[in-house]
C-alpha angles and dihedrals in degrees: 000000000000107000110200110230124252137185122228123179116216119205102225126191127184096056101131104170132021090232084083094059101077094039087054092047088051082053099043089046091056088068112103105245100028116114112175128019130176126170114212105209101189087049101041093223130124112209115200124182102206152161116239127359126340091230098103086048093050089053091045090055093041092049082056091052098245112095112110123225113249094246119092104237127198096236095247093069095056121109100238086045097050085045100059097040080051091047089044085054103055083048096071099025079064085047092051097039102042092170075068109029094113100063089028094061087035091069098036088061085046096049097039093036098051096083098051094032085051093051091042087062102042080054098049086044097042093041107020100220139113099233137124090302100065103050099048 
């Protein structure tokens, strides 16, 4: 069966550096059936020419961390941002409460260090190197 090719454009979030693009198209290139991929970092898209359903490429990506939901979110509701403003809280909450200010500042590095400690590892898992990536 001769599928005919399309093109799909995928709204991606979480890429914090270029340096993951290419990373992510060497990913996306690796699908059977893809035959193009670019990443467009400014814009945030992945573009992938490709035969059959996107389906496969949108696993690979999500599988990265970087595949956006559908919906079109205000920034505030998102995950990484509720996190940080949480994280900001217990901070000073840990400046204006010093009897508590160690497990106070203990919670606010795990919340706000969940999002980028949780990239770091899908890149050392996906790549296998110790690069940029990993340690943002």
């Amino acid at each position: 069966m001769n599928e005919t090719s399309q093109t799909s454009v995928l709204a991606l979030e979480g890429m914090d550096c270029s340096d993951c693009a290419p990373k992510l198209e060497a990913q996306v290139k690796k699908i059977e059936g893809v035959t193009s991929a670019q990443v467009n970092f400014v814009a945030s898209t992945l573009t992938v020419t490709h035969r059959g359903t996107v389906e496969a490429i949108k696993a690979v990506v999500q599988r990265q961390g970087y595949l956006r939901h559908a919906e079109n979110r205000h920034f505030l509701t998102q995950r990484p941002t509720l996190t940080t403003i949480g994280s900001a809280l217990f901070l000073l909450l840990a400046l204006t409460l010093p009897q508590l200010a160690q497990p106070l500042l203990t919670i606010s590095i795990i919340v706000g260090g969940f999002y980028p400690a949780r990239a770091g590892i899908l890149n050392l898992l996906s790549s296998r190197s110790f690069d940029i990536n990993f340690l943002m």
